[in-house]
mmCIF file of C-alpha atoms in Angstrom:
data_model
loop_
_atom_site.group_PDB
_atom_site.id
_atom_site.type_symbol
_atom_site.label_atom_id
_atom_site.label_comp_id
_atom_site.label_asym_id
_atom_site.label_seq_id
_atom_site.Cartn_x
_atom_site.Cartn_y
_atom_site.Cartn_z
ATOM 1 C CA UNK P 12 32.853 13.750 0.776
ATOM 2 C CA UNK P 13 32.630 14.010 -3.014
ATOM 3 C CA UNK P 14 35.061 11.151 -3.493
ATOM 4 C CA UNK P 15 33.194 9.037 -0.943
ATOM 5 C CA UNK P 16 29.877 9.684 -2.699
ATOM 6 C CA UNK P 17 31.212 8.582 -6.079
ATOM 7 C CA UNK P 18 32.910 5.567 -4.539
ATOM 8 C CA UNK P 19 29.598 4.507 -2.957
ATOM 9 C CA UNK P 20 27.741 4.930 -6.272
ATOM 10 C CA UNK P 21 30.322 3.190 -8.451
ATOM 11 C CA UNK P 22 31.670 0.561 -6.023
ATOM 12 C CA UNK P 23 29.464 0.294 -2.953
ATOM 13 C CA UNK P 24 26.079 -0.186 -4.598
ATOM 14 C CA UNK P 25 27.332 -2.811 -7.118
ATOM 15 C CA UNK P 26 29.035 -4.694 -4.262
ATOM 16 C CA UNK P 27 25.797 -4.872 -2.251
ATOM 17 C CA UNK P 28 23.901 -6.035 -5.347
ATOM 18 C CA UNK P 29 26.502 -8.775 -5.756
ATOM 19 C CA UNK P 30 25.859 -9.845 -2.161
ATOM 20 C CA UNK P 31 22.119 -10.122 -2.830
ATOM 21 C CA UNK P 32 22.588 -11.963 -6.121
ATOM 22 C CA UNK P 33 24.954 -14.506 -4.546
ATOM 23 C CA UNK P 34 22.352 -15.328 -1.864
ATOM 24 C CA UNK P 35 19.407 -15.815 -4.253
ATOM 25 C CA UNK P 36 21.413 -17.215 -7.233
ATOM 26 C CA UNK P 37 20.811 -14.445 -9.770
ATOM 27 C CA UNK P 38 22.975 -12.045 -11.734
ATOM 28 C CA UNK P 39 23.721 -8.561 -10.404
ATOM 29 C CA UNK P 40 22.070 -7.023 -13.478
ATOM 30 C CA UNK P 41 18.753 -8.440 -12.245
ATOM 31 C CA UNK P 42 18.950 -6.722 -8.831
ATOM 32 C CA UNK P 43 17.761 -3.277 -7.747
ATOM 33 C CA UNK P 44 18.344 -1.825 -4.288
ATOM 34 C CA UNK P 45 15.097 -0.244 -3.094
ATOM 35 C CA UNK P 46 13.797 1.364 0.094
ATOM 36 C CA UNK P 47 11.260 -1.422 0.671
ATOM 37 C CA UNK P 48 9.337 -4.126 -1.167
ATOM 38 C CA UNK P 49 6.170 -2.038 -1.487
ATOM 39 C CA UNK P 50 7.935 0.603 -3.588
ATOM 40 C CA UNK P 51 9.485 -2.007 -5.865
ATOM 41 C CA UNK P 52 6.196 -3.851 -6.382
ATOM 42 C CA UNK P 53 4.277 -0.655 -7.140
ATOM 43 C CA UNK P 54 6.922 0.249 -9.735
ATOM 44 C CA UNK P 55 6.578 -3.212 -11.292
ATOM 45 C CA UNK P 56 2.766 -3.045 -11.424
ATOM 46 C CA UNK P 57 3.031 0.213 -13.384
ATOM 47 C CA UNK P 58 4.850 -1.709 -16.118
ATOM 48 C CA UNK P 59 2.010 -4.207 -16.632
ATOM 49 C CA UNK P 60 -0.676 -3.909 -19.336
ATOM 50 C CA UNK P 61 -4.098 -3.096 -17.891
ATOM 51 C CA UNK P 62 -5.503 -6.429 -19.112
ATOM 52 C CA UNK P 63 -2.930 -8.497 -17.207
ATOM 53 C CA UNK P 64 -4.495 -11.339 -15.236
ATOM 54 C CA UNK P 65 -3.101 -11.943 -11.734
ATOM 55 C CA UNK P 66 -3.725 -14.885 -9.388
ATOM 56 C CA UNK P 67 -3.768 -13.744 -5.733
ATOM 57 C CA UNK P 68 -4.607 -15.340 -2.391
ATOM 58 C CA UNK P 69 -7.267 -13.870 -0.135
ATOM 59 C CA UNK P 70 -5.838 -12.865 3.265
ATOM 60 C CA UNK P 71 -2.325 -12.555 1.844
ATOM 61 C CA UNK P 72 -0.403 -9.462 2.943
ATOM 62 C CA UNK P 73 -2.283 -6.315 1.794
ATOM 63 C CA UNK P 74 0.899 -4.603 0.561
ATOM 64 C CA UNK P 75 1.262 -7.475 -1.897
ATOM 65 C CA UNK P 76 -2.330 -7.598 -3.144
ATOM 66 C CA UNK P 77 -3.460 -3.947 -3.056
ATOM 67 C CA UNK P 78 -1.132 -2.609 -5.797
ATOM 68 C CA UNK P 79 -2.778 -5.010 -8.251
ATOM 69 C CA UNK P 80 -6.260 -4.164 -6.981
ATOM 70 C CA UNK P 81 -6.029 -0.370 -7.125
ATOM 71 C CA UNK P 82 -4.604 -0.480 -10.656
ATOM 72 C CA UNK P 83 -7.692 -2.365 -11.868
ATOM 73 C CA UNK P 84 -5.851 -5.419 -13.144
ATOM 74 C CA UNK P 85 -7.786 -8.607 -13.853
ATOM 75 C CA UNK P 86 -7.564 -10.471 -10.539
ATOM 76 C CA UNK P 87 -8.386 -14.118 -9.911
ATOM 77 C CA UNK P 88 -8.690 -14.974 -6.214
ATOM 78 C CA UNK P 89 -7.873 -18.264 -4.561
ATOM 79 C CA UNK P 90 -7.985 -19.151 -0.866
ATOM 80 C CA UNK P 91 -6.061 -20.941 1.835
ATOM 81 C CA UNK P 92 -7.492 -24.152 3.210
ATOM 82 C CA UNK P 93 -9.161 -24.122 6.640
ATOM 83 C CA UNK P 94 -5.922 -25.383 8.213
ATOM 84 C CA UNK P 95 -3.986 -22.451 6.714
ATOM 85 C CA UNK P 96 -2.218 -24.423 3.977
ATOM 86 C CA UNK P 97 -2.265 -24.055 0.201
ATOM 87 C CA UNK P 98 -3.767 -26.837 -1.929
ATOM 88 C CA UNK P 99 -1.422 -27.084 -4.921
ATOM 89 C CA UNK P 100 -4.053 -28.963 -6.937
ATOM 90 C CA UNK P 101 -6.351 -25.947 -6.511
ATOM 91 C CA UNK P 102 -3.534 -23.645 -7.640
ATOM 92 C CA UNK P 103 -2.928 -25.792 -10.702
ATOM 93 C CA UNK P 104 -6.652 -25.747 -11.495
ATOM 94 C CA UNK P 105 -6.553 -21.926 -11.508
ATOM 95 C CA UNK P 106 -3.474 -21.957 -13.737
ATOM 96 C CA UNK P 107 -5.201 -24.281 -16.220
ATOM 97 C CA UNK P 108 -8.689 -22.762 -16.241
ATOM 98 C CA UNK P 109 -8.069 -19.052 -15.559
ATOM 99 C CA UNK P 110 -4.694 -18.806 -17.324
ATOM 100 C CA UNK P 111 -3.239 -15.939 -15.252
ATOM 101 C CA UNK P 112 -0.064 -14.270 -16.479
ATOM 102 C CA UNK P 113 1.209 -13.918 -12.885
ATOM 103 C CA UNK P 114 0.800 -15.628 -9.536
ATOM 104 C CA UNK P 115 1.844 -13.398 -6.625
ATOM 105 C CA UNK P 116 2.183 -14.691 -3.063
ATOM 106 C CA UNK P 117 4.110 -14.265 0.163
ATOM 107 C CA UNK P 118 6.748 -16.914 0.762
ATOM 108 C CA UNK P 119 5.829 -16.997 4.467
ATOM 109 C CA UNK P 120 2.370 -15.860 5.542
ATOM 110 C CA UNK P 121 2.280 -13.074 8.088
ATOM 111 C CA UNK P 122 -1.008 -14.214 9.701
ATOM 112 C CA UNK P 123 -0.217 -17.910 10.090
ATOM 113 C CA UNK P 124 3.497 -18.515 9.524
ATOM 114 C CA UNK P 125 2.721 -20.919 6.653
ATOM 115 C CA UNK P 126 5.784 -21.390 4.441
ATOM 116 C CA UNK P 127 4.910 -22.004 0.787
ATOM 117 C CA UNK P 128 6.704 -24.669 -1.249
ATOM 118 C CA UNK P 129 8.211 -22.311 -3.831
ATOM 119 C CA UNK P 130 9.922 -25.059 -5.797
ATOM 120 C CA UNK P 131 6.666 -26.959 -6.406
ATOM 121 C CA UNK P 132 4.682 -23.779 -7.068
ATOM 122 C CA UNK P 133 7.384 -22.484 -9.410
ATOM 123 C CA UNK P 134 7.327 -25.748 -11.360
ATOM 124 C CA UNK P 135 3.547 -25.462 -11.803
ATOM 125 C CA UNK P 136 3.820 -21.854 -12.926
ATOM 126 C CA UNK P 137 6.560 -22.708 -15.411
ATOM 127 C CA UNK P 138 4.517 -25.602 -16.806
ATOM 128 C CA UNK P 139 1.470 -23.372 -17.346
ATOM 129 C CA UNK P 140 3.265 -20.258 -18.628
ATOM 130 C CA UNK P 141 2.619 -18.156 -15.526
ATOM 131 C CA UNK P 142 5.235 -15.898 -13.965
ATOM 132 C CA UNK P 143 5.783 -16.282 -10.220
ATOM 133 C CA UNK P 144 6.035 -13.140 -8.039
ATOM 134 C CA UNK P 145 7.232 -13.669 -4.454
ATOM 135 C CA UNK P 146 7.232 -11.346 -1.453
ATOM 136 C CA UNK P 147 10.074 -12.685 0.706
ATOM 137 C CA UNK P 148 9.906 -10.072 3.464
ATOM 138 C CA UNK P 149 8.872 -12.723 6.017
ATOM 139 C CA UNK P 150 11.539 -15.228 4.935
ATOM 140 C CA UNK P 151 14.633 -13.613 3.389
ATOM 141 C CA UNK P 152 17.487 -14.082 5.828
ATOM 142 C CA UNK P 153 15.868 -17.092 7.533
ATOM 143 C CA UNK P 154 15.951 -19.598 4.657
ATOM 144 C CA UNK P 155 17.725 -20.040 1.334
ATOM 145 C CA UNK P 156 15.768 -18.943 -1.756
ATOM 146 C CA UNK P 157 17.062 -19.982 -5.192
ATOM 147 C CA UNK P 158 15.254 -17.977 -7.870
ATOM 148 C CA UNK P 159 16.429 -20.266 -10.689
ATOM 149 C CA UNK P 160 15.557 -23.521 -8.936
ATOM 150 C CA UNK P 161 12.133 -22.145 -7.994
ATOM 151 C CA UNK P 162 11.401 -20.532 -11.394
ATOM 152 C CA UNK P 163 10.771 -17.162 -9.760
ATOM 153 C CA UNK P 164 10.325 -14.236 -12.153
ATOM 154 C CA UNK P 165 10.042 -11.472 -9.534
ATOM 155 C CA UNK P 166 11.322 -11.580 -5.948
ATOM 156 C CA UNK P 167 11.460 -8.744 -3.471
ATOM 157 C CA UNK P 168 11.944 -8.165 0.218
ATOM 158 C CA UNK P 169 12.088 -5.453 2.810
ATOM 159 C CA UNK P 170 15.133 -6.356 4.889
ATOM 160 C CA UNK P 171 14.214 -5.028 8.327
ATOM 161 C CA UNK P 172 12.811 -8.401 9.413
ATOM 162 C CA UNK P 173 14.700 -11.684 9.112
ATOM 163 C CA UNK P 174 17.718 -10.158 7.377
ATOM 164 C CA UNK P 175 18.158 -7.871 10.442
ATOM 165 C CA UNK P 176 19.264 -4.936 8.266
ATOM 166 C CA UNK P 177 17.174 -2.177 9.833
ATOM 167 C CA UNK P 178 14.691 0.054 8.046
ATOM 168 C CA UNK P 179 14.975 1.843 4.713
ATOM 169 C CA UNK P 180 16.473 -0.929 2.615
ATOM 170 C CA UNK P 181 15.392 -3.871 0.518
ATOM 171 C CA UNK P 182 15.869 -5.347 -2.917
ATOM 172 C CA UNK P 183 13.977 -6.300 -6.045
ATOM 173 C CA UNK P 184 14.915 -9.140 -8.391
ATOM 174 C CA UNK P 185 13.368 -9.354 -11.856
ATOM 175 C CA UNK P 186 14.706 -11.875 -14.305
ATOM 176 C CA UNK P 187 15.877 -10.516 -17.628
ATOM 177 C CA UNK P 188 13.118 -12.120 -19.700
ATOM 178 C CA UNK P 189 10.413 -10.549 -17.533
ATOM 179 C CA UNK P 190 12.212 -7.202 -17.551
ATOM 180 C CA UNK P 191 12.397 -7.249 -21.349
ATOM 181 C CA UNK P 192 8.712 -8.191 -21.640
ATOM 182 C CA UNK P 193 7.533 -5.561 -19.163
ATOM 183 C CA UNK P 194 9.971 -2.625 -19.338
ATOM 184 C CA UNK P 195 9.742 -0.262 -16.351
ATOM 185 C CA UNK P 196 8.026 3.118 -16.522
ATOM 186 C CA UNK P 197 10.000 4.896 -13.809
ATOM 187 C CA UNK P 198 13.109 7.024 -14.146
ATOM 188 C CA UNK P 199 15.387 9.263 -12.087
ATOM 189 C CA UNK P 200 19.027 10.176 -11.478
ATOM 190 C CA UNK P 201 20.233 6.619 -10.828
ATOM 191 C CA UNK P 202 18.414 5.303 -13.890
ATOM 192 C CA UNK P 203 20.711 7.050 -16.383
ATOM 193 C CA UNK P 204 23.931 5.709 -17.804
ATOM 194 C CA UNK P 205 26.405 8.572 -18.052
ATOM 195 C CA UNK P 206 29.203 8.968 -20.567
ATOM 196 C CA UNK P 207 31.559 11.845 -21.276
ATOM 197 C CA UNK P 208 29.000 13.797 -23.303
ATOM 198 C CA UNK P 209 25.546 13.005 -21.941
ATOM 199 C CA UNK P 210 23.344 10.781 -19.813
ATOM 200 C CA UNK P 211 21.410 8.057 -21.633
ATOM 201 C CA UNK P 212 18.260 6.382 -20.347
ATOM 202 C CA UNK P 213 17.782 2.694 -21.136
ATOM 203 C CA UNK P 214 14.895 0.952 -19.308
ATOM 204 C CA UNK P 215 16.242 -1.729 -16.967
ATOM 205 C CA UNK P 216 16.751 -2.589 -13.310
ATOM 206 C CA UNK P 217 18.286 0.831 -12.698
ATOM 207 C CA UNK P 218 14.830 2.243 -13.429
ATOM 208 C CA UNK P 219 13.775 0.765 -10.072
ATOM 209 C CA UNK P 220 16.383 3.029 -8.394
ATOM 210 C CA UNK P 221 15.251 6.456 -9.636
ATOM 211 C CA UNK P 222 16.792 8.553 -6.852
ATOM 212 C CA UNK P 223 19.860 8.564 -4.638
ATOM 213 C CA UNK P 224 20.335 5.678 -2.230
ATOM 214 C CA UNK P 225 20.395 6.246 1.530
ATOM 215 C CA UNK P 226 24.057 5.449 2.229
ATOM 216 C CA UNK P 227 23.550 4.499 5.877
ATOM 217 C CA UNK P 228 20.572 2.244 5.161
ATOM 218 C CA UNK P 229 22.381 0.303 2.466
ATOM 219 C CA UNK P 230 25.644 0.043 4.383
ATOM 220 C CA UNK P 231 23.491 -1.633 7.045
ATOM 221 C CA UNK P 232 22.139 -4.006 4.407
ATOM 222 C CA UNK P 233 25.655 -4.829 3.221
ATOM 223 C CA UNK P 234 26.727 -5.573 6.799
ATOM 224 C CA UNK P 235 23.641 -7.754 7.400
ATOM 225 C CA UNK P 236 24.230 -9.747 4.200
ATOM 226 C CA UNK P 237 27.866 -10.289 5.166
ATOM 227 C CA UNK P 238 26.696 -11.567 8.551
ATOM 228 C CA UNK P 239 24.309 -14.013 6.866
ATOM 229 C CA UNK P 240 27.165 -15.261 4.682
ATOM 230 C CA UNK P 241 29.534 -15.703 7.624
ATOM 231 C CA UNK P 242 26.966 -17.511 9.762
ATOM 232 C CA UNK P 243 25.846 -19.588 6.733
ATOM 233 C CA UNK P 244 22.240 -19.350 5.568
ATOM 234 C CA UNK P 245 21.622 -23.102 5.923
ATOM 235 C CA UNK P 246 22.922 -23.107 9.498
ATOM 236 C CA UNK P 247 20.669 -20.144 10.333
ATOM 237 C CA UNK P 248 17.689 -22.046 8.937
ATOM 238 C CA UNK P 249 18.631 -25.212 10.807
ATOM 239 C CA UNK P 250 18.832 -23.296 14.082
ATOM 240 C CA UNK P 251 15.424 -21.680 13.505
ATOM 241 C CA UNK P 252 13.907 -25.118 12.807
ATOM 242 C CA UNK P 253 15.470 -26.489 16.018
ATOM 243 C CA UNK P 254 14.000 -23.649 18.052
ATOM 244 C CA UNK P 255 10.585 -23.976 16.413
ATOM 245 C CA UNK P 256 10.492 -27.720 17.104
ATOM 246 C CA UNK P 257 11.425 -27.083 20.728
ATOM 247 C CA UNK P 258 8.751 -24.382 20.990
ATOM 248 C CA UNK P 259 6.053 -26.656 19.520
ATOM 249 C CA UNK P 260 7.058 -29.536 21.817
ATOM 250 C CA UNK P 261 7.104 -27.344 24.937
ATOM 251 C CA UNK P 262 3.775 -25.757 23.993
ATOM 252 C CA UNK P 263 2.253 -29.204 23.535
ATOM 253 C CA UNK P 264 3.536 -30.392 26.915
ATOM 254 C CA UNK P 265 2.137 -27.278 28.583
ATOM 255 C CA UNK P 266 -1.245 -27.721 26.898
ATOM 256 C CA UNK P 267 -0.929 -24.492 24.913
ATOM 257 C CA UNK P 268 -3.280 -24.506 21.930
ATOM 258 C CA UNK P 269 -1.791 -23.313 18.622
ATOM 259 C CA UNK P 270 -3.865 -21.618 15.922
ATOM 260 C CA UNK P 271 -2.000 -23.527 13.201
ATOM 261 C CA UNK P 272 0.142 -26.654 13.290
ATOM 262 C CA UNK P 273 2.033 -27.086 10.018
ATOM 263 C CA UNK P 274 4.393 -29.781 8.829
ATOM 264 C CA UNK P 275 8.079 -29.036 9.384
ATOM 265 C CA UNK P 276 8.608 -28.116 5.718
ATOM 266 C CA UNK P 277 5.824 -25.518 5.936
ATOM 267 C CA UNK P 278 7.084 -23.905 9.118
ATOM 268 C CA UNK P 279 9.711 -21.202 9.467
ATOM 269 C CA UNK P 280 10.093 -18.807 12.412
ATOM 270 C CA UNK P 281 6.508 -17.737 13.098
ATOM 271 C CA UNK P 282 4.168 -19.416 15.576
ATOM 272 C CA UNK P 283 0.570 -18.295 16.105
ATOM 273 C CA UNK P 284 -1.836 -18.959 18.959
ATOM 274 C CA UNK P 285 -5.408 -17.741 19.519
ATOM 275 C CA UNK P 286 -5.610 -14.392 21.276
ATOM 276 C CA UNK P 287 -7.610 -13.855 24.443
ATOM 277 C CA UNK P 288 -8.526 -10.617 26.242
ATOM 278 C CA UNK P 289 -5.490 -9.432 28.155
ATOM 279 C CA UNK P 290 -3.065 -12.010 26.707
ATOM 280 C CA UNK P 291 -1.037 -9.542 24.635
ATOM 281 C CA UNK P 292 -0.580 -7.165 27.583
ATOM 282 C CA UNK P 293 0.283 -10.089 29.881
ATOM 283 C CA UNK P 294 3.052 -11.285 27.565
ATOM 284 C CA UNK P 295 4.428 -7.792 27.142
ATOM 285 C CA UNK P 296 4.546 -7.373 30.928
ATOM 286 C CA UNK P 297 6.626 -10.552 31.032
ATOM 287 C CA UNK P 298 9.015 -9.067 28.433
ATOM 288 C CA UNK P 299 7.842 -11.326 25.585
ATOM 289 C CA UNK P 300 7.734 -9.423 22.287
ATOM 290 C CA UNK P 301 4.705 -10.541 20.265
ATOM 291 C CA UNK P 302 2.250 -9.020 17.775
ATOM 292 C CA UNK P 303 -1.518 -9.316 17.537
ATOM 293 C CA UNK P 304 -2.669 -10.134 14.004
ATOM 294 C CA UNK P 305 -6.042 -11.348 12.722
ATOM 295 C CA UNK P 306 -7.361 -12.335 16.120
ATOM 296 C CA UNK P 307 -4.208 -14.283 16.987
ATOM 297 C CA UNK P 308 -0.974 -13.623 18.839
ATOM 298 C CA UNK P 309 2.112 -14.035 16.649
ATOM 299 C CA UNK P 310 5.536 -14.971 18.000
ATOM 300 C CA UNK P 311 8.727 -14.851 15.920
ATOM 301 C CA UNK P 312 11.870 -16.896 16.627
ATOM 302 C CA UNK P 313 15.248 -16.096 15.098
ATOM 303 C CA UNK P 314 18.770 -17.416 15.612
ATOM 304 C CA UNK P 315 19.475 -14.862 18.351
ATOM 305 C CA UNK P 316 16.838 -16.591 20.494
ATOM 306 C CA UNK P 317 17.500 -19.690 22.561
ATOM 307 C CA UNK P 318 15.739 -22.399 24.536
ATOM 308 C CA UNK P 319 15.690 -20.227 27.671
ATOM 309 C CA UNK P 320 13.654 -17.613 25.782
ATOM 310 C CA UNK P 321 11.145 -20.298 24.811
ATOM 311 C CA UNK P 322 10.934 -21.575 28.394
ATOM 312 C CA UNK P 323 10.186 -18.021 29.541
ATOM 313 C CA UNK P 324 7.443 -17.695 26.923
ATOM 314 C CA UNK P 325 5.833 -21.020 27.868
ATOM 315 C CA UNK P 326 5.997 -20.091 31.559
ATOM 316 C CA UNK P 327 4.385 -16.713 30.892
ATOM 317 C CA UNK P 328 1.568 -18.356 28.897
ATOM 318 C CA UNK P 329 1.040 -20.941 31.623
ATOM 319 C CA UNK P 330 0.693 -18.173 34.224
ATOM 320 C CA UNK P 331 -1.979 -16.357 32.183
ATOM 321 C CA UNK P 332 -5.473 -16.596 33.680
#
């Protein structure tokens, strides 16, 4: 057991970080393995000066916005449009006039399924000297994210959703320039660099891993990332798009009203329709797994689904009185 433990610390953890970095196009030194995105973000917020100005979106996921709010940072709020999209000209206006140091948003919105154009947003942030923070919990594993191409300074995800890695694991990416500018203020066993005589603490990504890793949880993450690699991330995304297009077409033919209808490039694996009394229970009785969020019913499609699943969903909706 002692040999296994050391092998996991010295070989296993670096190997899983390498898997993450290869998927998002970063270096392994910019990756921390964390229990979930919320922990990583709260650690990062602790490193920010109290006067830091943050651009946030109203109705974005609370776990993304609340850490900035409760730490009394200077928050500038923007909003989604009535159709659930983001107006990039409005975002640029905030960047020019309010001059935030950070813009934090979810890649895919949990209430609507809206998929943000990270490349365009990242270009705007880079042009106006604003660092982009992205919560990829609702997208990582379903679509390729290139942190360099999108000018992302901070990216994190809990991996129990689209990465299919189970609970208790996630990752945090912080590019080296951001890490140097905002050194972490957390420390624990994993944060030290040991030599023959002593353990030395140097602030860095290891500071985001203060305690021992859960071996089982991160072996699951390693297995999930290997599966994504073998299946090919682009093929996974293509299959999700195929299923979503089929779902939208079948819903339209059946006269099912959708809460939001985005362009293909702003749609991933989440479809939302207005909730009605009894609808959630009806779908569950027909073995359709959905969630109720913000007055709507949310359905998620992944590559393990197929057209027959969608037909069953449409039939169940059509039978609802």
